[in-house]
Amino acid sequence: MKKILMLLALLFILHETSAQNYKFQALFVYNIAQRIEWPNISGEFVIGVIGSKQIERELDMIAQKKKMFGNNIKVLHINTNDLPSATYHILYIDRNSSSKLDEINSIVSSHPTLVITDKSGLTGGAINFIDNSSKIEFEIFPSVIKSHQLNVSNSLLNLGIVKR
């Protein structure tokens, strides 16, 4: 019985840590977006989420309280089978959907879209979160960002692990 209680306590702690991680990732996404030079933004600032309902909820909470460059933030869930056809400022792809990255990039390559993934080591994403339970880190690929007609600030480059 004691072992079962310890196991349940461990599972609860892991769940809470995971939920906290999504909250921090959502804040990072918001702060990252502020350190990108976007072409003219008119109307809503649109963030598409492929996969993770948890990050979508956290981004939604931010969108209810904050604006991006004076514009409302709209968070949309995208099914993994329905690749994005609309224009998104940011596409967040969770690790379970990362196999679709090449396909997604072929669709958004001509758009000023920042692709953020939840899996380190991927090539093709502009920013990849690194799976690290002690702190949130991210890889940043300036050449990928530039290829999407976006510019990255030096302050963002200083925060991430720059990959060439």
Coordinates of N, CA and C in Angstrom, one line a residue:
M1 N 0.8 -1.2 0.0 CA 0.0 0.0 0.0 C 0.9 1.3 0.0
K2 N 1.9 1.2 0.8 CA 2.8 2.4 0.8 C 3.5 2.7 -0.5
K3 N 3.8 1.6 -1.2 CA 4.5 1.7 -2.6 C 3.5 2.4 -3.6
I4 N 2.2 2.0 -3.4 CA 1.2 2.5 -4.3 C 1.0 4.0 -4.1
L5 N 1.0 4.4 -2.8 CA 0.8 5.8 -2.5 C 2.0 6.6 -3.0
M6 N 3.2 6.0 -2.8 CA 4.4 6.7 -3.3 C 4.4 6.9 -4.8
L7 N 3.9 5.8 -5.5 CA 3.8 5.9 -7.0 C 2.8 6.9 -7.4
L8 N 1.7 7.0 -6.7 CA 0.7 8.0 -7.0 C 1.2 9.4 -6.8
A9 N 1.9 9.6 -5.7 CA 2.5 10.9 -5.4 C 3.5 11.3 -6.5
L10 N 4.3 10.4 -6.9 CA 5.3 10.6 -8.0 C 4.6 11.0 -9.3
L11 N 3.5 10.3 -9.6 CA 2.8 10.6 -10.9 C 2.1 12.0 -10.8
F12 N 1.6 12.3 -9.6 CA 1.0 13.7 -9.4 C 2.1 14.7 -9.6
I13 N 3.2 14.5 -9.0 CA 4.3 15.5 -9.1 C 4.8 15.7 -10.6
L14 N 4.9 14.5 -11.3 CA 5.3 14.6 -12.7 C 4.2 15.3 -13.5
H15 N 2.9 15.1 -13.2 CA 1.9 15.8 -14.0 C 1.9 17.3 -13.7
E16 N 2.1 17.7 -12.4 CA 2.2 19.1 -12.1 C 3.4 19.7 -12.8
T17 N 4.5 19.0 -12.8 CA 5.7 19.6 -13.5 C 5.5 19.8 -14.9
S18 N 4.8 18.8 -15.6 CA 4.5 18.9 -17.0 C 3.6 20.1 -17.3
A19 N 2.5 20.2 -16.4 CA 1.6 21.4 -16.6 C 2.3 22.7 -16.4
Q20 N 3.2 22.8 -15.5 CA 4.0 24.0 -15.3 C 4.9 24.2 -16.5
N21 N 5.5 23.2 -17.1 CA 6.3 23.3 -18.2 C 5.6 23.9 -19.4
Y22 N 4.3 23.5 -19.6 CA 3.5 24.1 -20.7 C 3.2 25.6 -20.4
K23 N 3.0 25.9 -19.2 CA 2.8 27.3 -18.8 C 4.0 28.2 -19.2
F24 N 5.2 27.6 -18.8 CA 6.4 28.4 -19.1 C 6.7 28.4 -20.6
Q25 N 6.4 27.3 -21.3 CA 6.6 27.3 -22.8 C 5.7 28.3 -23.4
A26 N 4.5 28.4 -23.0 CA 3.5 29.4 -23.6 C 4.1 30.8 -23.3
L27 N 4.6 31.1 -22.2 CA 5.2 32.4 -21.9 C 6.4 32.7 -22.8
F28 N 7.2 31.6 -23.0 CA 8.3 31.8 -23.9 C 7.9 32.1 -25.3
V29 N 6.9 31.4 -25.8 CA 6.3 31.6 -27.1 C 5.9 33.1 -27.3
Y30 N 5.2 33.6 -26.3 CA 4.8 35.0 -26.3 C 6.0 35.9 -26.3
N31 N 7.0 35.7 -25.5 CA 8.1 36.5 -25.4 C 9.0 36.4 -26.6
I32 N 9.1 35.2 -27.2 CA 9.9 35.0 -28.4 C 9.2 35.9 -29.5
A33 N 7.9 35.8 -29.6 CA 7.2 36.5 -30.7 C 7.5 38.0 -30.7
Q34 N 7.7 38.5 -29.5 CA 8.0 40.0 -29.3 C 9.4 40.3 -29.8
R35 N 10.2 39.3 -29.9 CA 11.6 39.6 -30.3 C 11.9 39.2 -31.7
I36 N 10.8 39.1 -32.5 CA 10.9 38.8 -33.9 C 10.4 40.1 -34.7
E37 N 11.1 40.4 -35.7 CA 10.6 41.5 -36.6 C 9.7 40.9 -37.6
W38 N 8.4 41.3 -37.5 CA 7.4 40.8 -38.4 C 7.1 41.8 -39.5
P39 N 6.7 41.3 -40.7 CA 6.2 42.3 -41.7 C 4.9 42.9 -41.1
N40 N 4.4 43.8 -41.8 CA 3.2 44.5 -41.3 C 2.1 43.5 -40.8
I41 N 1.8 43.7 -39.5 CA 0.7 42.9 -38.9 C -0.5 43.7 -38.9
S42 N -1.5 43.2 -39.6 CA -2.8 43.9 -39.5 C -3.9 42.9 -39.1
G43 N -4.7 43.3 -38.2 CA -5.7 42.3 -37.7 C -5.1 41.5 -36.6
E44 N -5.6 40.3 -36.4 CA -5.2 39.5 -35.3 C -3.8 38.8 -35.5
F45 N -3.1 38.6 -34.4 CA -1.8 37.9 -34.4 C -2.2 36.4 -34.2
V46 N -2.0 35.5 -35.2 CA -2.6 34.2 -35.1 C -1.5 33.2 -34.8
I47 N -1.8 32.4 -33.8 CA -0.9 31.3 -33.4 C -1.7 30.0 -33.6
G48 N -1.1 29.1 -34.5 CA -1.7 27.8 -34.7 C -0.9 26.7 -33.9
V49 N -1.7 25.8 -33.3 CA -1.1 24.8 -32.4 C -1.5 23.4 -33.0
I50 N -0.4 22.7 -33.4 CA -0.6 21.3 -33.9 C -0.3 20.4 -32.8
G51 N -1.3 19.6 -32.3 CA -1.0 18.6 -31.3 C -1.5 19.0 -29.9
S52 N -0.7 19.6 -29.2 CA -0.8 19.8 -27.7 C -2.0 20.7 -27.3
K53 N -3.0 20.1 -26.7 CA -4.1 20.8 -26.1 C -3.6 21.6 -24.9
Q54 N -2.6 21.1 -24.2 CA -2.2 21.8 -23.0 C -1.5 23.2 -23.3
I55 N -0.7 23.2 -24.3 CA 0.0 24.5 -24.7 C -1.1 25.4 -25.3
E56 N -2.0 24.8 -26.0 CA -3.1 25.6 -26.6 C -3.9 26.4 -25.5
R57 N -4.2 25.7 -24.4 CA -4.9 26.3 -23.3 C -4.1 27.4 -22.6
E58 N -2.8 27.1 -22.5 CA -1.9 28.1 -21.8 C -1.8 29.4 -22.7
L59 N -1.7 29.2 -24.0 CA -1.6 30.3 -25.0 C -2.9 31.1 -25.0
D60 N -4.0 30.3 -24.9 CA -5.3 31.0 -24.9 C -5.4 31.9 -23.7
M61 N -4.9 31.4 -22.5 CA -5.0 32.3 -21.3 C -4.2 33.6 -21.5
I62 N -3.0 33.4 -22.2 CA -2.2 34.6 -22.4 C -3.0 35.5 -23.4
A63 N -3.6 34.9 -24.4 CA -4.3 35.7 -25.5 C -5.4 36.5 -24.9
Q64 N -6.0 36.0 -23.8 CA -7.2 36.7 -23.2 C -6.7 38.0 -22.5
K65 N -5.4 38.0 -22.1 CA -4.9 39.1 -21.2 C -3.9 40.0 -22.0
K66 N -3.3 39.6 -23.0 CA -2.2 40.3 -23.7 C -2.6 40.6 -25.1
K67 N -1.8 41.5 -25.7 CA -1.9 41.8 -27.1 C -0.5 41.6 -27.7
M68 N -0.4 41.5 -29.0 CA 0.9 41.4 -29.7 C 1.0 42.6 -30.6
F69 N 1.8 43.5 -30.3 CA 2.0 44.7 -31.1 C 0.7 45.5 -31.3
G70 N -0.1 45.5 -30.3 CA -1.4 46.2 -30.3 C -2.5 45.4 -30.9
N71 N -2.2 44.2 -31.4 CA -3.3 43.3 -32.0 C -3.7 42.2 -31.1
N72 N -5.0 41.9 -31.2 CA -5.5 40.7 -30.4 C -4.7 39.5 -30.9
I73 N -4.6 38.5 -30.0 CA -4.0 37.2 -30.3 C -5.1 36.2 -30.4
K74 N -5.0 35.4 -31.5 CA -6.0 34.4 -31.7 C -5.2 33.0 -31.7
V75 N -5.6 32.1 -30.9 CA -5.0 30.8 -30.9 C -5.9 29.7 -31.5
L76 N -5.4 29.0 -32.5 CA -6.2 28.0 -33.2 C -5.6 26.6 -33.1
H77 N -6.5 25.6 -32.8 CA -6.0 24.3 -32.8 C -6.1 23.7 -34.3
I78 N -5.0 23.1 -34.7 CA -5.0 22.5 -36.0 C -4.8 21.0 -35.9
N79 N -5.7 20.2 -36.5 CA -5.6 18.8 -36.5 C -4.4 18.4 -37.3
T80 N -3.7 17.3 -36.9 CA -2.5 16.9 -37.5 C -2.8 16.4 -39.0
N81 N -4.0 16.0 -39.2 CA -4.4 15.6 -40.6 C -4.7 16.7 -41.5
D82 N -5.1 17.8 -40.9 CA -5.4 19.0 -41.7 C -4.3 20.0 -41.6
L83 N -3.4 19.9 -42.6 CA -2.2 20.9 -42.6 C -2.7 22.3 -42.8
P84 N -2.0 23.2 -42.3 CA -2.5 24.6 -42.3 C -2.5 25.2 -43.7
S85 N -3.6 25.8 -44.1 CA -3.7 26.5 -45.4 C -3.8 28.0 -45.2
A86 N -4.2 28.4 -44.0 CA -4.4 29.8 -43.7 C -3.0 30.3 -43.3
T87 N -2.9 31.6 -43.1 CA -1.7 32.3 -42.7 C -1.6 32.4 -41.2
Y88 N -0.5 31.9 -40.7 CA -0.3 31.9 -39.2 C 1.0 32.7 -39.0
H89 N 1.1 33.4 -37.9 CA 2.3 34.1 -37.5 C 3.2 33.1 -36.9
I90 N 2.6 32.3 -36.0 CA 3.4 31.2 -35.3 C 2.7 29.9 -35.5
L91 N 3.4 28.8 -35.8 CA 2.9 27.5 -35.7 C 3.7 26.7 -34.7
Y92 N 3.0 26.2 -33.7 CA 3.6 25.4 -32.6 C 3.3 24.0 -32.9
I93 N 4.4 23.2 -33.0 CA 4.2 21.7 -33.3 C 4.7 20.9 -32.1
D94 N 3.8 20.1 -31.5 CA 4.3 19.3 -30.4 C 5.1 18.1 -30.9
R95 N 5.8 17.5 -29.9 CA 6.7 16.4 -30.3 C 6.0 15.2 -31.0
N96 N 4.8 14.9 -30.7 CA 4.1 13.8 -31.3 C 3.7 14.1 -32.7
S97 N 3.7 15.4 -33.1 CA 3.3 15.8 -34.5 C 4.6 16.2 -35.3
S98 N 5.7 16.1 -34.7 CA 7.0 16.6 -35.3 C 7.3 15.8 -36.6
S99 N 6.8 14.7 -36.8 CA 7.0 13.9 -38.1 C 6.4 14.7 -39.3
K100 N 5.5 15.6 -39.1 CA 4.9 16.4 -40.1 C 5.6 17.7 -40.4
L101 N 6.8 17.9 -39.8 CA 7.5 19.2 -39.9 C 7.8 19.5 -41.4
D102 N 8.4 18.5 -42.1 CA 8.8 18.8 -43.5 C 7.6 19.2 -44.3
E103 N 6.5 18.4 -44.1 CA 5.2 18.7 -44.9 C 4.7 20.1 -44.5
I104 N 4.7 20.5 -43.3 CA 4.3 21.8 -42.8 C 5.1 22.9 -43.4
N105 N 6.5 22.7 -43.4 CA 7.4 23.7 -43.9 C 7.2 23.9 -45.4
S106 N 6.8 22.8 -46.1 CA 6.6 23.0 -47.6 C 5.4 23.9 -47.8
I107 N 4.4 23.9 -46.9 CA 3.2 24.7 -47.0 C 3.5 26.2 -46.6
V108 N 4.3 26.4 -45.5 CA 4.4 27.7 -45.0 C 5.7 28.4 -45.4
S109 N 6.5 27.7 -46.2 CA 7.9 28.3 -46.6 C 7.8 29.6 -47.2
S110 N 6.8 30.0 -47.9 CA 6.7 31.3 -48.5 C 6.0 32.3 -47.7
H111 N 5.6 31.9 -46.4 CA 4.9 32.8 -45.5 C 5.8 33.3 -44.4
P112 N 5.6 34.5 -43.8 CA 6.3 34.9 -42.7 C 5.8 34.2 -41.4
T113 N 6.1 32.9 -41.3 CA 5.6 32.1 -40.2 C 6.7 31.5 -39.4
L114 N 6.7 31.7 -38.1 CA 7.7 31.2 -37.2 C 7.3 29.8 -36.7
V115 N 8.0 28.8 -37.1 CA 7.7 27.4 -36.7 C 8.5 27.1 -35.4
I116 N 7.7 26.8 -34.4 CA 8.3 26.4 -33.1 C 7.9 25.0 -32.8
T117 N 8.9 24.2 -32.4 CA 8.6 22.8 -32.1 C 8.9 22.5 -30.6
D118 N 8.4 21.4 -30.2 CA 8.6 20.9 -28.8 C 9.6 19.7 -28.8
K119 N 10.5 19.7 -29.8 CA 11.4 18.6 -29.8 C 12.8 19.1 -30.3
S120 N 13.8 18.9 -29.4 CA 15.1 19.4 -29.8 C 15.8 18.5 -30.9
G121 N 16.7 19.1 -31.6 CA 17.4 18.4 -32.6 C 16.8 18.3 -34.0
L122 N 15.6 18.9 -34.1 CA 14.9 18.8 -35.4 C 15.5 19.9 -36.3
T123 N 15.6 19.5 -37.6 CA 16.0 20.5 -38.5 C 14.8 21.0 -39.3
G124 N 14.7 22.2 -39.5 CA 13.5 22.7 -40.2 C 12.6 23.7 -39.4
G125 N 12.7 23.5 -38.1 CA 12.0 24.4 -37.2 C 12.8 25.6 -36.9
A126 N 12.2 26.7 -36.7 CA 13.0 27.9 -36.4 C 13.5 27.9 -35.0
I127 N 12.6 27.4 -34.1 CA 13.0 27.3 -32.7 C 12.5 26.0 -32.2
N128 N 13.4 25.3 -31.5 CA 13.0 24.0 -30.9 C 13.2 24.1 -29.4
F129 N 12.2 23.8 -28.6 CA 12.4 23.7 -27.2 C 13.2 22.4 -26.9
I130 N 14.0 22.5 -25.9 CA 14.8 21.4 -25.4 C 14.2 20.8 -24.2
D131 N 14.0 19.4 -24.3 CA 13.4 18.7 -23.2 C 14.3 18.6 -22.1
N132 N 14.1 19.4 -21.1 CA 15.0 19.5 -19.9 C 14.1 19.8 -18.7
S133 N 14.0 18.9 -17.8 CA 13.0 19.1 -16.7 C 13.4 20.2 -15.7
S134 N 14.7 20.6 -15.7 CA 15.1 21.6 -14.7 C 14.9 23.0 -15.2
K135 N 15.0 23.2 -16.5 CA 14.7 24.6 -17.0 C 14.3 24.5 -18.4
I136 N 13.8 25.6 -18.9 CA 13.4 25.7 -20.3 C 14.5 26.3 -21.1
E137 N 14.9 25.6 -22.1 CA 15.9 26.1 -23.1 C 15.4 25.9 -24.5
F138 N 16.0 26.6 -25.4 CA 15.6 26.4 -26.8 C 16.7 26.6 -27.8
E139 N 16.6 25.8 -28.9 CA 17.6 26.0 -30.0 C 16.9 27.0 -30.9
I140 N 17.8 27.8 -31.5 CA 17.3 28.8 -32.4 C 18.1 28.8 -33.7
F141 N 17.4 28.8 -34.9 CA 18.0 28.7 -36.2 C 17.8 30.0 -36.9
P142 N 18.7 30.9 -36.8 CA 18.5 32.2 -37.5 C 18.3 32.1 -39.0
S143 N 19.0 31.2 -39.6 CA 18.8 31.0 -41.1 C 17.4 30.6 -41.5
V144 N 16.8 29.7 -40.7 CA 15.4 29.3 -40.9 C 14.5 30.5 -40.7
I145 N 14.7 31.2 -39.7 CA 13.9 32.4 -39.4 C 14.0 33.4 -40.6
K146 N 15.2 33.7 -41.0 CA 15.4 34.6 -42.2 C 14.7 34.1 -43.4
S147 N 14.8 32.8 -43.7 CA 14.2 32.2 -44.9 C 12.7 32.4 -44.9
H148 N 12.1 32.7 -43.7 CA 10.6 32.9 -43.7 C 10.3 34.4 -43.7
Q149 N 11.2 35.2 -44.2 CA 11.1 36.7 -44.3 C 10.9 37.3 -42.9
L150 N 11.5 36.8 -41.9 CA 11.5 37.3 -40.5 C 12.9 37.7 -40.1
N151 N 13.0 38.6 -39.2 CA 14.3 38.9 -38.6 C 14.2 38.7 -37.1
V152 N 15.3 38.2 -36.5 CA 15.4 37.9 -35.1 C 16.3 38.9 -34.4
S153 N 15.9 39.3 -33.2 CA 16.6 40.3 -32.5 C 17.8 39.7 -31.8
N154 N 18.9 40.4 -31.5 CA 20.0 39.9 -30.8 C 19.7 39.5 -29.4
S155 N 18.7 40.1 -28.8 CA 18.3 39.7 -27.5 C 17.8 38.3 -27.4
L156 N 17.1 37.9 -28.5 CA 16.6 36.5 -28.6 C 17.7 35.5 -28.8
L157 N 18.6 35.9 -29.7 CA 19.8 35.1 -30.0 C 20.6 34.8 -28.7
N158 N 20.7 35.8 -27.9 CA 21.4 35.7 -26.6 C 20.7 34.8 -25.6
L159 N 19.4 34.6 -25.8 CA 18.7 33.7 -24.8 C 18.7 32.3 -25.2
G160 N 18.8 32.0 -26.5 CA 18.8 30.6 -27.0 C 20.1 30.0 -27.3
I161 N 20.1 28.8 -27.7 CA 21.3 28.1 -28.2 C 21.3 28.2 -29.7
V162 N 22.2 29.1 -30.3 CA 22.1 29.3 -31.7 C 22.7 28.2 -32.5
K163 N 22.0 27.7 -33.5 CA 22.4 26.7 -34.4 C 22.6 27.2 -35.8
R164 N 23.6 26.8 -36.4 CA 23.8 27.3 -37.8 C 23.5 26.3 -38.8

